[in-house]
PDB file of C-alpha atoms and ligand atoms in Angstrom:
ATOM      1  CA  UNK A   1     -14.444-103.007  73.035  1.00 43.00           C
ATOM      2  CA  UNK A   2     -15.389-101.907  69.772  1.00 48.00           C
ATOM      3  CA  UNK A   3     -15.497-105.524  67.230  1.00 53.00           C
ATOM      4  CA  UNK A   4     -14.096-102.993  63.816  1.00 84.00           C
ATOM      5  CA  UNK A   5     -10.530-102.754  66.369  1.00 93.00           C
ATOM      6  CA  UNK A   6      -8.616-105.881  64.411  1.00 95.00           C
ATOM      7  CA  UNK A   7      -6.770-109.336  66.422  1.00 96.00           C
ATOM      8  CA  UNK A   8      -8.272-108.030  69.914  1.00 95.00           C
ATOM      9  CA  UNK A   9     -10.967-110.467  70.165  1.00 94.00           C
ATOM     10  CA  UNK A  10      -9.163-114.495  70.739  1.00 94.00           C
ATOM     11  CA  UNK A  11     -11.976-116.955  70.906  1.00 92.00           C
ATOM     12  CA  UNK A  12      -8.947-119.425  72.623  1.00 95.00           C
ATOM     13  CA  UNK A  13      -8.889-121.081  75.426  1.00 92.00           C
ATOM     14  CA  UNK A  14      -4.959-120.742  75.578  1.00 89.00           C
ATOM     15  CA  UNK A  15      -4.974-124.083  77.988  1.00 83.00           C
ATOM     16  CA  UNK A  16      -2.211-123.266  79.588  1.00 79.00           C
ATOM     17  CA  UNK A  17      -2.431-126.773  81.838  1.00 74.00           C
ATOM     18  CA  UNK A  18      -3.281-129.278  79.097  1.00 76.00           C
ATOM     19  CA  UNK A  19       0.842-128.068  77.916  1.00 79.00           C
ATOM     20  CA  UNK A  20       2.761-131.444  79.499  1.00 81.00           C
ATOM     21  CA  UNK A  21       5.329-133.171  77.226  1.00 77.00           C
ATOM     22  CA  UNK A  22       3.547-135.302  75.220  1.00 87.00           C
ATOM     23  CA  UNK A  23       0.110-132.289  74.555  1.00 90.00           C
ATOM     24  CA  UNK A  24       1.440-130.846  70.712  1.00 92.00           C
ATOM     25  CA  UNK A  25       1.897-134.803  69.541  1.00 92.00           C
ATOM     26  CA  UNK A  26      -1.686-135.005  71.432  1.00 93.00           C
ATOM     27  CA  UNK A  27      -3.345-132.790  70.208  1.00 93.00           C
ATOM     28  CA  UNK A  28      -1.807-132.869  66.938  1.00 92.00           C
ATOM     29  CA  UNK A  29      -3.542-136.051  66.396  1.00 93.00           C
ATOM     30  CA  UNK A  30      -6.639-135.223  67.537  1.00 95.00           C
ATOM     31  CA  UNK A  31      -8.662-136.063  64.213  1.00 96.00           C
ATOM     32  CA  UNK A  32     -10.846-132.293  65.567  1.00 97.00           C
ATOM     33  CA  UNK A  33      -7.937-130.776  65.576  1.00 97.00           C
ATOM     34  CA  UNK A  34      -7.661-127.316  63.605  1.00 98.00           C
ATOM     35  CA  UNK A  35      -4.726-125.003  62.051  1.00 98.00           C
ATOM     36  CA  UNK A  36      -3.292-122.148  61.328  1.00 98.00           C
ATOM     37  CA  UNK A  37      -1.067-122.093  58.267  1.00 98.00           C
ATOM     38  CA  UNK A  38       1.051-119.419  57.848  1.00 98.00           C
ATOM     39  CA  UNK A  39       3.008-119.512  54.686  1.00 97.00           C
ATOM     40  CA  UNK A  40       5.989-116.928  54.883  1.00 95.00           C
ATOM     41  CA  UNK A  41       4.445-114.536  55.605  1.00 95.00           C
ATOM     42  CA  UNK A  42       1.024-115.076  54.744  1.00 97.00           C
ATOM     43  CA  UNK A  43      -1.625-116.479  56.053  1.00 98.00           C
ATOM     44  CA  UNK A  44      -3.569-119.408  54.392  1.00 98.00           C
ATOM     45  CA  UNK A  45      -7.520-119.325  54.403  1.00 98.00           C
ATOM     46  CA  UNK A  46     -10.154-122.116  53.461  1.00 97.00           C
ATOM     47  CA  UNK A  47     -13.440-120.769  51.263  1.00 95.00           C
ATOM     48  CA  UNK A  48     -16.290-121.593  53.026  1.00 93.00           C
ATOM     49  CA  UNK A  49     -19.941-121.012  51.716  1.00 92.00           C
ATOM     50  CA  UNK A  50     -20.753-118.484  53.877  1.00 91.00           C
ATOM     51  CA  UNK A  51     -16.876-116.560  53.747  1.00 93.00           C
ATOM     52  CA  UNK A  52     -13.882-117.776  54.813  1.00 97.00           C
ATOM     53  CA  UNK A  53     -11.850-119.207  57.643  1.00 98.00           C
ATOM     54  CA  UNK A  54      -8.190-118.947  59.049  1.00 98.00           C
ATOM     55  CA  UNK A  55      -9.411-121.943  61.156  1.00 98.00           C
ATOM     56  CA  UNK A  56      -7.872-125.374  58.667  1.00 97.00           C
ATOM     57  CA  UNK A  57      -8.551-129.015  58.799  1.00 96.00           C
ATOM     58  CA  UNK A  58      -4.314-130.122  59.572  1.00 96.00           C
ATOM     59  CA  UNK A  59      -5.025-132.396  56.328  1.00 95.00           C
ATOM     60  CA  UNK A  60      -4.357-129.122  54.334  1.00 95.00           C
ATOM     61  CA  UNK A  61      -0.654-129.407  55.099  1.00 94.00           C
ATOM     62  CA  UNK A  62      -0.353-132.721  53.229  1.00 93.00           C
ATOM     63  CA  UNK A  63       1.403-132.021  49.979  1.00 93.00           C
ATOM     64  CA  UNK A  64       2.103-128.323  50.733  1.00 93.00           C
ATOM     65  CA  UNK A  65       6.422-128.964  51.522  1.00 94.00           C
ATOM     66  CA  UNK A  66       7.892-129.174  54.904  1.00 95.00           C
ATOM     67  CA  UNK A  67       6.713-127.959  58.026  1.00 96.00           C
ATOM     68  CA  UNK A  68       9.057-125.561  59.529  1.00 95.00           C
ATOM     69  CA  UNK A  69       7.493-124.873  62.592  1.00 95.00           C
ATOM     70  CA  UNK A  70       4.264-126.433  64.921  1.00 95.00           C
ATOM     71  CA  UNK A  71       2.382-125.364  67.641  1.00 95.00           C
ATOM     72  CA  UNK A  72      -1.038-126.032  70.105  1.00 95.00           C
ATOM     73  CA  UNK A  73      -2.152-122.541  70.556  1.00 96.00           C
ATOM     74  CA  UNK A  74      -5.149-123.439  72.522  1.00 95.00           C
ATOM     75  CA  UNK A  75      -8.926-124.483  72.977  1.00 94.00           C
ATOM     76  CA  UNK A  76     -11.316-124.138  71.095  1.00 95.00           C
ATOM     77  CA  UNK A  77     -14.240-124.920  73.093  1.00 93.00           C
ATOM     78  CA  UNK A  78     -12.655-128.676  72.894  1.00 93.00           C
ATOM     79  CA  UNK A  79     -11.237-128.557  69.698  1.00 96.00           C
ATOM     80  CA  UNK A  80      -7.263-128.720  69.293  1.00 96.00           C
ATOM     81  CA  UNK A  81      -6.712-125.285  67.697  1.00 97.00           C
ATOM     82  CA  UNK A  82      -2.943-126.283  65.984  1.00 97.00           C
ATOM     83  CA  UNK A  83      -0.307-123.391  64.352  1.00 97.00           C
ATOM     84  CA  UNK A  84       2.211-124.995  61.903  1.00 98.00           C
ATOM     85  CA  UNK A  85       4.284-122.483  60.053  1.00 97.00           C
ATOM     86  CA  UNK A  86       5.116-123.313  56.169  1.00 97.00           C
ATOM     87  CA  UNK A  87       7.624-122.043  54.563  1.00 96.00           C
ATOM     88  CA  UNK A  88       7.071-119.167  52.329  1.00 96.00           C
ATOM     89  CA  UNK A  89       7.024-121.367  48.828  1.00 95.00           C
ATOM     90  CA  UNK A  90       4.261-122.924  49.913  1.00 95.00           C
ATOM     91  CA  UNK A  91       1.843-120.358  49.164  1.00 95.00           C
ATOM     92  CA  UNK A  92       2.098-121.423  45.393  1.00 94.00           C
ATOM     93  CA  UNK A  93       0.760-125.029  46.747  1.00 94.00           C
ATOM     94  CA  UNK A  94      -2.327-122.508  47.589  1.00 95.00           C
ATOM     95  CA  UNK A  95      -2.439-120.191  45.716  1.00 90.00           C
ATOM     96  CA  UNK A  96      -3.624-123.225  42.379  1.00 83.00           C
ATOM     97  CA  UNK A  97      -6.668-124.076  44.597  1.00 86.00           C
ATOM     98  CA  UNK A  98      -9.850-122.579  44.459  1.00 89.00           C
ATOM     99  CA  UNK A  99     -10.968-124.013  48.277  1.00 94.00           C
ATOM    100  CA  UNK A 100      -7.761-121.459  49.506  1.00 96.00           C
ATOM    101  CA  UNK A 101      -6.997-118.130  49.667  1.00 96.00           C
ATOM    102  CA  UNK A 102      -3.795-117.181  50.668  1.00 97.00           C
ATOM    103  CA  UNK A 103      -3.409-113.221  51.721  1.00 97.00           C
ATOM    104  CA  UNK A 104      -1.053-111.331  54.494  1.00 97.00           C
ATOM    105  CA  UNK A 105      -2.711-111.134  58.096  1.00 97.00           C
ATOM    106  CA  UNK A 106      -2.722-107.681  57.781  1.00 96.00           C
ATOM    107  CA  UNK A 107      -5.128-107.257  54.570  1.00 96.00           C
ATOM    108  CA  UNK A 108      -7.320-110.101  56.204  1.00 97.00           C
ATOM    109  CA  UNK A 109      -7.459-107.639  59.933  1.00 96.00           C
ATOM    110  CA  UNK A 110      -8.387-104.541  56.850  1.00 95.00           C
ATOM    111  CA  UNK A 111     -11.007-106.162  55.331  1.00 94.00           C
ATOM    112  CA  UNK A 112     -12.262-108.191  56.996  1.00 94.00           C
ATOM    113  CA  UNK A 113     -12.099-111.102  56.052  1.00 96.00           C
ATOM    114  CA  UNK A 114     -12.448-113.437  58.735  1.00 96.00           C
ATOM    115  CA  UNK A 115     -15.095-113.451  61.526  1.00 94.00           C
ATOM    116  CA  UNK A 116     -13.167-111.200  64.547  1.00 93.00           C
ATOM    117  CA  UNK A 117     -12.934-114.319  67.105  1.00 94.00           C
ATOM    118  CA  UNK A 118     -10.519-115.381  64.740  1.00 96.00           C
ATOM    119  CA  UNK A 119      -8.247-112.752  64.108  1.00 96.00           C
ATOM    120  CA  UNK A 120      -7.059-112.684  67.056  1.00 96.00           C
ATOM    121  CA  UNK A 121      -6.590-116.804  66.388  1.00 97.00           C
ATOM    122  CA  UNK A 122      -3.879-115.710  63.489  1.00 97.00           C
ATOM    123  CA  UNK A 123      -2.392-112.971  65.356  1.00 97.00           C
ATOM    124  CA  UNK A 124      -1.085-115.255  67.839  1.00 97.00           C
ATOM    125  CA  UNK A 125       0.054-118.257  65.691  1.00 98.00           C
ATOM    126  CA  UNK A 126       1.825-115.926  63.675  1.00 98.00           C
ATOM    127  CA  UNK A 127       3.525-113.634  66.262  1.00 98.00           C
ATOM    128  CA  UNK A 128       4.619-117.509  68.022  1.00 97.00           C
ATOM    129  CA  UNK A 129       5.253-118.817  64.637  1.00 98.00           C
ATOM    130  CA  UNK A 130       7.982-115.872  63.744  1.00 97.00           C
ATOM    131  CA  UNK A 131       9.832-116.185  67.134  1.00 98.00           C
ATOM    132  CA  UNK A 132       9.802-119.711  66.823  1.00 97.00           C
ATOM    133  CA  UNK A 133      11.165-119.091  63.506  1.00 96.00           C
ATOM    134  CA  UNK A 134      13.557-116.484  64.566  1.00 97.00           C
ATOM    135  CA  UNK A 135      15.173-118.513  67.564  1.00 97.00           C
ATOM    136  CA  UNK A 136      16.365-122.188  66.040  1.00 97.00           C
ATOM    137  CA  UNK A 137      19.840-121.554  68.269  1.00 98.00           C
ATOM    138  CA  UNK A 138      20.006-121.172  72.266  1.00 98.00           C
ATOM    139  CA  UNK A 139      21.429-116.953  73.525  1.00 97.00           C
ATOM    140  CA  UNK A 140      23.580-118.848  75.667  1.00 98.00           C
ATOM    141  CA  UNK A 141      25.520-121.358  73.944  1.00 98.00           C
ATOM    142  CA  UNK A 142      24.918-121.456  69.827  1.00 98.00           C
ATOM    143  CA  UNK A 143      23.739-124.899  70.329  1.00 98.00           C
ATOM    144  CA  UNK A 144      20.284-125.948  67.937  1.00 98.00           C
ATOM    145  CA  UNK A 145      16.608-125.535  69.663  1.00 97.00           C
ATOM    146  CA  UNK A 146      13.748-127.503  69.836  1.00 95.00           C
ATOM    147  CA  UNK A 147      10.053-126.474  71.279  1.00 94.00           C
ATOM    148  CA  UNK A 148       8.898-127.291  74.166  1.00 94.00           C
ATOM    149  CA  UNK A 149       5.810-126.829  76.332  1.00 93.00           C
ATOM    150  CA  UNK A 150       3.844-127.741  73.330  1.00 93.00           C
ATOM    151  CA  UNK A 151       5.001-124.049  71.527  1.00 94.00           C
ATOM    152  CA  UNK A 152       5.080-121.974  74.508  1.00 93.00           C
ATOM    153  CA  UNK A 153       8.949-122.226  75.005  1.00 95.00           C
ATOM    154  CA  UNK A 154      12.211-123.414  72.780  1.00 96.00           C
ATOM    155  CA  UNK A 155      14.494-125.655  75.519  1.00 97.00           C
ATOM    156  CA  UNK A 156      18.354-125.873  74.265  1.00 98.00           C
ATOM    157  CA  UNK A 157      19.264-129.617  73.133  1.00 97.00           C
ATOM    158  CA  UNK A 158      23.235-128.560  74.990  1.00 98.00           C
ATOM    159  CA  UNK A 159      23.368-126.443  78.352  1.00 98.00           C
ATOM    160  CA  UNK A 160      19.218-126.846  79.357  1.00 95.00           C
ATOM    161  CA  UNK A 161      17.961-122.968  78.730  1.00 97.00           C
ATOM    162  CA  UNK A 162      14.759-122.686  78.092  1.00 97.00           C
ATOM    163  CA  UNK A 163      13.849-119.450  75.941  1.00 98.00           C
ATOM    164  CA  UNK A 164      10.628-117.597  76.021  1.00 97.00           C
ATOM    165  CA  UNK A 165       9.089-116.139  72.989  1.00 97.00           C
ATOM    166  CA  UNK A 166       8.571-112.550  73.803  1.00 95.00           C
ATOM    167  CA  UNK A 167       6.095-110.259  73.253  1.00 96.00           C
ATOM    168  CA  UNK A 168       7.487-105.797  72.050  1.00 97.00           C
ATOM    169  CA  UNK A 169       5.303-103.342  73.990  1.00 98.00           C
ATOM    170  CA  UNK A 170       5.042-100.114  72.156  1.00 98.00           C
ATOM    171  CA  UNK A 171       2.939 -97.111  73.042  1.00 98.00           C
ATOM    172  CA  UNK A 172       1.032 -95.295  70.634  1.00 98.00           C
ATOM    173  CA  UNK A 173      -0.464 -91.814  72.243  1.00 98.00           C
ATOM    174  CA  UNK A 174      -3.169 -89.369  70.710  1.00 98.00           C
ATOM    175  CA  UNK A 175      -1.138 -85.993  72.424  1.00 98.00           C
ATOM    176  CA  UNK A 176      -4.193 -83.439  72.843  1.00 98.00           C
ATOM    177  CA  UNK A 177      -3.854 -79.651  74.686  1.00 97.00           C
ATOM    178  CA  UNK A 178      -6.987 -78.363  74.579  1.00 95.00           C
ATOM    179  CA  UNK A 179      -9.134 -79.110  71.527  1.00 96.00           C
ATOM    180  CA  UNK A 180      -6.015 -80.083  69.701  1.00 98.00           C
ATOM    181  CA  UNK A 181      -3.694 -83.021  68.810  1.00 98.00           C
ATOM    182  CA  UNK A 182      -0.552 -83.788  67.335  1.00 98.00           C
ATOM    183  CA  UNK A 183      -0.615 -86.366  64.305  1.00 98.00           C
ATOM    184  CA  UNK A 184       2.613 -87.432  62.493  1.00 98.00           C
ATOM    185  CA  UNK A 185       2.999 -89.009  59.700  1.00 97.00           C
ATOM    186  CA  UNK A 186       5.925 -91.286  58.987  1.00 96.00           C
ATOM    187  CA  UNK A 187       7.157 -91.082  54.870  1.00 94.00           C
ATOM    188  CA  UNK A 188       6.508 -94.845  54.713  1.00 94.00           C
ATOM    189  CA  UNK A 189       2.382 -94.409  55.384  1.00 96.00           C
ATOM    190  CA  UNK A 190      -0.299 -94.162  51.754  1.00 95.00           C
ATOM    191  CA  UNK A 191      -0.097 -90.559  50.790  1.00 96.00           C
ATOM    192  CA  UNK A 192      -2.466 -88.283  53.222  1.00 97.00           C
ATOM    193  CA  UNK A 193      -2.840 -90.811  56.156  1.00 98.00           C
ATOM    194  CA  UNK A 194      -0.893 -88.707  59.382  1.00 98.00           C
ATOM    195  CA  UNK A 195      -1.214 -90.745  62.708  1.00 98.00           C
ATOM    196  CA  UNK A 196      -0.645 -91.011  66.345  1.00 98.00           C
ATOM    197  CA  UNK A 197       3.105 -91.136  67.233  1.00 98.00           C
ATOM    198  CA  UNK A 198       4.319 -94.143  68.872  1.00 98.00           C
ATOM    199  CA  UNK A 199       7.592 -96.135  70.236  1.00 97.00           C
ATOM    200  CA  UNK A 200       8.995 -99.041  71.680  1.00 98.00           C
ATOM    201  CA  UNK A 201       9.140 -99.316  75.472  1.00 98.00           C
ATOM    202  CA  UNK A 202      12.942 -98.998  76.657  1.00 98.00           C
ATOM    203  CA  UNK A 203      14.169-101.647  79.385  1.00 97.00           C
ATOM    204  CA  UNK A 204      13.419-100.313  82.587  1.00 97.00           C
ATOM    205  CA  UNK A 205      11.218 -97.666  81.867  1.00 98.00           C
ATOM    206  CA  UNK A 206       7.017 -97.739  82.323  1.00 98.00           C
ATOM    207  CA  UNK A 207       4.173 -96.749  79.806  1.00 98.00           C
ATOM    208  CA  UNK A 208       3.527 -93.007  81.074  1.00 98.00           C
ATOM    209  CA  UNK A 209       7.789 -92.445  80.514  1.00 98.00           C
ATOM    210  CA  UNK A 210       7.460 -94.618  76.956  1.00 98.00           C
ATOM    211  CA  UNK A 211       5.324 -92.189  75.942  1.00 98.00           C
ATOM    212  CA  UNK A 212       6.721 -88.771  77.511  1.00 98.00           C
ATOM    213  CA  UNK A 213      10.077 -89.768  76.234  1.00 98.00           C
ATOM    214  CA  UNK A 214       8.654 -90.657  72.104  1.00 98.00           C
ATOM    215  CA  UNK A 215       6.751 -87.072  71.787  1.00 98.00           C
ATOM    216  CA  UNK A 216       9.358 -85.388  73.109  1.00 98.00           C
ATOM    217  CA  UNK A 217      11.843 -86.308  70.966  1.00 97.00           C
ATOM    218  CA  UNK A 218       9.807 -87.130  68.060  1.00 97.00           C
ATOM    219  CA  UNK A 219       7.803 -83.419  68.828  1.00 98.00           C
ATOM    220  CA  UNK A 220       9.710 -81.272  71.234  1.00 97.00           C
ATOM    221  CA  UNK A 221       6.772 -80.949  73.341  1.00 98.00           C
ATOM    222  CA  UNK A 222       6.807 -82.169  76.915  1.00 98.00           C
ATOM    223  CA  UNK A 223       3.757 -84.268  78.441  1.00 98.00           C
ATOM    224  CA  UNK A 224       1.787 -84.184  81.733  1.00 98.00           C
ATOM    225  CA  UNK A 225      -1.255 -86.717  82.402  1.00 97.00           C
ATOM    226  CA  UNK A 226      -0.594 -89.748  80.803  1.00 98.00           C
ATOM    227  CA  UNK A 227      -3.902 -93.031  80.798  1.00 97.00           C
ATOM    228  CA  UNK A 228      -4.010 -95.536  79.354  1.00 98.00           C
ATOM    229  CA  UNK A 229      -6.872 -95.951  77.153  1.00 97.00           C
ATOM    230  CA  UNK A 230      -6.763 -99.565  74.977  1.00 97.00           C
ATOM    231  CA  UNK A 231      -4.390-102.634  73.685  1.00 98.00           C
ATOM    232  CA  UNK A 232      -4.216-104.078  70.560  1.00 98.00           C
ATOM    233  CA  UNK A 233      -2.072-107.854  69.812  1.00 98.00           C
ATOM    234  CA  UNK A 234       0.203-106.381  65.930  1.00 98.00           C
ATOM    235  CA  UNK A 235       1.439-109.457  64.618  1.00 97.00           C
ATOM    236  CA  UNK A 236       4.111-107.629  62.780  1.00 96.00           C
ATOM    237  CA  UNK A 237       6.233-109.092  63.600  1.00 96.00           C
ATOM    238  CA  UNK A 238       5.308-109.019  67.807  1.00 96.00           C
ATOM    239  CA  UNK A 239       4.013-106.214  68.941  1.00 98.00           C
ATOM    240  CA  UNK A 240       1.355-105.066  71.651  1.00 98.00           C
ATOM    241  CA  UNK A 241       0.012-101.365  70.740  1.00 98.00           C
ATOM    242  CA  UNK A 242      -0.140 -99.522  74.275  1.00 98.00           C
ATOM    243  CA  UNK A 243      -2.949 -96.598  73.363  1.00 98.00           C
ATOM    244  CA  UNK A 244      -2.787 -93.851  75.663  1.00 98.00           C
ATOM    245  CA  UNK A 245      -3.824 -90.229  75.982  1.00 98.00           C
ATOM    246  CA  UNK A 246      -1.866 -87.217  77.159  1.00 98.00           C
ATOM    247  CA  UNK A 247      -2.063 -84.744  78.209  1.00 98.00           C
ATOM    248  CA  UNK A 248       0.568 -81.488  75.994  1.00 98.00           C
ATOM    249  CA  UNK A 249       2.336 -79.352  78.101  1.00 98.00           C
ATOM    250  CA  UNK A 250       4.210 -76.776  75.163  1.00 97.00           C
ATOM    251  CA  UNK A 251       2.524 -74.917  71.827  1.00 97.00           C
ATOM    252  CA  UNK A 252       4.712 -75.306  70.173  1.00 97.00           C
ATOM    253  CA  UNK A 253       5.878 -77.920  67.715  1.00 97.00           C
ATOM    254  CA  UNK A 254       9.846 -79.221  66.606  1.00 96.00           C
ATOM    255  CA  UNK A 255       9.855 -82.090  64.751  1.00 96.00           C
ATOM    256  CA  UNK A 256      12.295 -84.696  64.414  1.00 94.00           C
ATOM    257  CA  UNK A 257      12.884 -85.130  60.543  1.00 93.00           C
ATOM    258  CA  UNK A 258      14.562 -88.704  60.972  1.00 92.00           C
ATOM    259  CA  UNK A 259      11.375 -90.155  62.297  1.00 91.00           C
ATOM    260  CA  UNK A 260       8.515 -88.344  60.892  1.00 95.00           C
ATOM    261  CA  UNK A 261       8.457 -86.208  57.152  1.00 96.00           C
ATOM    262  CA  UNK A 262       5.433 -84.382  58.713  1.00 97.00           C
ATOM    263  CA  UNK A 263       3.348 -83.989  61.772  1.00 97.00           C
ATOM    264  CA  UNK A 264       1.055 -80.455  63.673  1.00 97.00           C
ATOM    265  CA  UNK A 265      -1.290 -79.862  65.833  1.00 98.00           C
ATOM    266  CA  UNK A 266      -4.830 -80.411  64.095  1.00 98.00           C
ATOM    267  CA  UNK A 267      -8.235 -79.816  65.504  1.00 98.00           C
ATOM    268  CA  UNK A 268     -11.432 -81.646  66.601  1.00 97.00           C
ATOM    269  CA  UNK A 269     -12.783 -80.593  63.327  1.00 97.00           C
ATOM    270  CA  UNK A 270     -10.088 -81.576  61.237  1.00 98.00           C
ATOM    271  CA  UNK A 271      -9.942 -84.596  62.604  1.00 98.00           C
ATOM    272  CA  UNK A 272     -13.078 -85.754  62.576  1.00 98.00           C
ATOM    273  CA  UNK A 273     -13.435 -85.222  59.310  1.00 98.00           C
ATOM    274  CA  UNK A 274     -10.377 -87.143  58.934  1.00 98.00           C
ATOM    275  CA  UNK A 275     -12.167 -90.116  60.177  1.00 97.00           C
ATOM    276  CA  UNK A 276     -15.454 -89.068  58.239  1.00 97.00           C
ATOM    277  CA  UNK A 277     -13.081 -89.218  54.955  1.00 97.00           C
ATOM    278  CA  UNK A 278     -14.589 -85.247  54.054  1.00 98.00           C
ATOM    279  CA  UNK A 279     -11.238 -83.330  54.636  1.00 98.00           C
ATOM    280  CA  UNK A 280     -10.727 -81.036  52.069  1.00 97.00           C
ATOM    281  CA  UNK A 281      -7.614 -81.274  51.592  1.00 97.00           C
ATOM    282  CA  UNK A 282      -8.389 -85.616  51.307  1.00 97.00           C
ATOM    283  CA  UNK A 283      -6.061 -86.118  54.511  1.00 98.00           C
ATOM    284  CA  UNK A 284      -6.637 -89.593  56.092  1.00 97.00           C
ATOM    285  CA  UNK A 285      -6.906 -91.211  59.141  1.00 97.00           C
ATOM    286  CA  UNK A 286      -5.579 -94.870  60.105  1.00 97.00           C
ATOM    287  CA  UNK A 287      -7.280 -97.620  59.085  1.00 95.00           C
ATOM    288  CA  UNK A 288     -10.249 -98.538  61.394  1.00 95.00           C
ATOM    289  CA  UNK A 289      -9.027-101.696  62.695  1.00 96.00           C
ATOM    290  CA  UNK A 290      -5.992-100.261  63.982  1.00 97.00           C
ATOM    291  CA  UNK A 291      -6.487 -98.464  67.490  1.00 98.00           C
ATOM    292  CA  UNK A 292      -4.721 -94.718  66.592  1.00 98.00           C
ATOM    293  CA  UNK A 293      -8.335 -95.167  64.942  1.00 98.00           C
ATOM    294  CA  UNK A 294      -9.939 -95.953  67.821  1.00 97.00           C
ATOM    295  CA  UNK A 295      -7.729 -92.925  70.043  1.00 98.00           C
ATOM    296  CA  UNK A 296      -9.206 -90.715  67.335  1.00 98.00           C
ATOM    297  CA  UNK A 297     -12.401 -91.538  67.689  1.00 97.00           C
ATOM    298  CA  UNK A 298     -12.430 -90.685  71.211  1.00 97.00           C
ATOM    299  CA  UNK A 299     -10.642 -87.722  71.062  1.00 98.00           C
ATOM    300  CA  UNK A 300     -13.545 -86.442  68.801  1.00 98.00           C
ATOM    301  CA  UNK A 301     -16.216 -87.833  70.978  1.00 97.00           C
ATOM    302  CA  UNK A 302     -14.000 -85.982  74.312  1.00 96.00           C
ATOM    303  CA  UNK A 303     -11.172 -84.007  73.216  1.00 95.00           C
ATOM    304  CA  UNK A 304     -10.014 -83.657  77.414  1.00 93.00           C
ATOM    305  CA  UNK A 305      -8.812 -86.618  80.160  1.00 89.00           C
ATOM    306  CA  UNK A 306     -11.635 -85.678  81.902  1.00 77.00           C
TER     307      UNK A 306
HETATM  308 ZN1  LIG B 401      22.071-123.839  75.124  1.00 52.71          ZN
END
């Protein structure tokens, strides 16, 4: 797995056996403990002589306002790593100090601001803390919930219901026929960028069928064989991108204009130019840290599924 893919390397031992009732308090009080710090949607990084780090001493939260949620993420070597969620307004506290930098998590990955192994921890913290923020009340009875299992669960204070964090599976697929592939663009994309089609897996659906359904819905193309390639945590807010390749059975694209602004077949040569940033019309591939870029590179290297 190439390391330029963002969020795929995580140096933490998630330490499932350590998650007894007192684990969060015990680890948080460890003077060696480090924390990932999220303020609103942004991460707080600290400046070090050799660059930036997403791992801060737990004392960094002092004076930054109320802590909304705190979870135990795991052990780095044997040092506990905590995830701390602050209000969005807390970002201002850190912006005033040169030893900190407040940045959105996507930019941190695109610009490679922290070591690869810390990006995975950031994704873990952001997705998990987002889930906690969204589930202050029990989905069964409406009573307040509290953090349990050191952050891997929320328990209802009234009915005892247990709620587990969820990850949303999204298929992203490079669909090819001979030496051409389908790429599309959504209106929210930066100008000139085309990417692989993608869509959420529905309840009770296989990954393969999700790929076939999404491509039929968005491009009117039937897909035969589907092959899994790689996956990528995508903490915006809490997805797992499941990268696949598939063989198109049709040539004629019928676009769903509600989903896609444009979409068409691209030749292998054109995709190579987009990856190399030499396309004559200035068309672009997705950023290197995104799994779509990996799928495009694999198509250029080997256009057939094999
Ligand atoms: Zn309940």
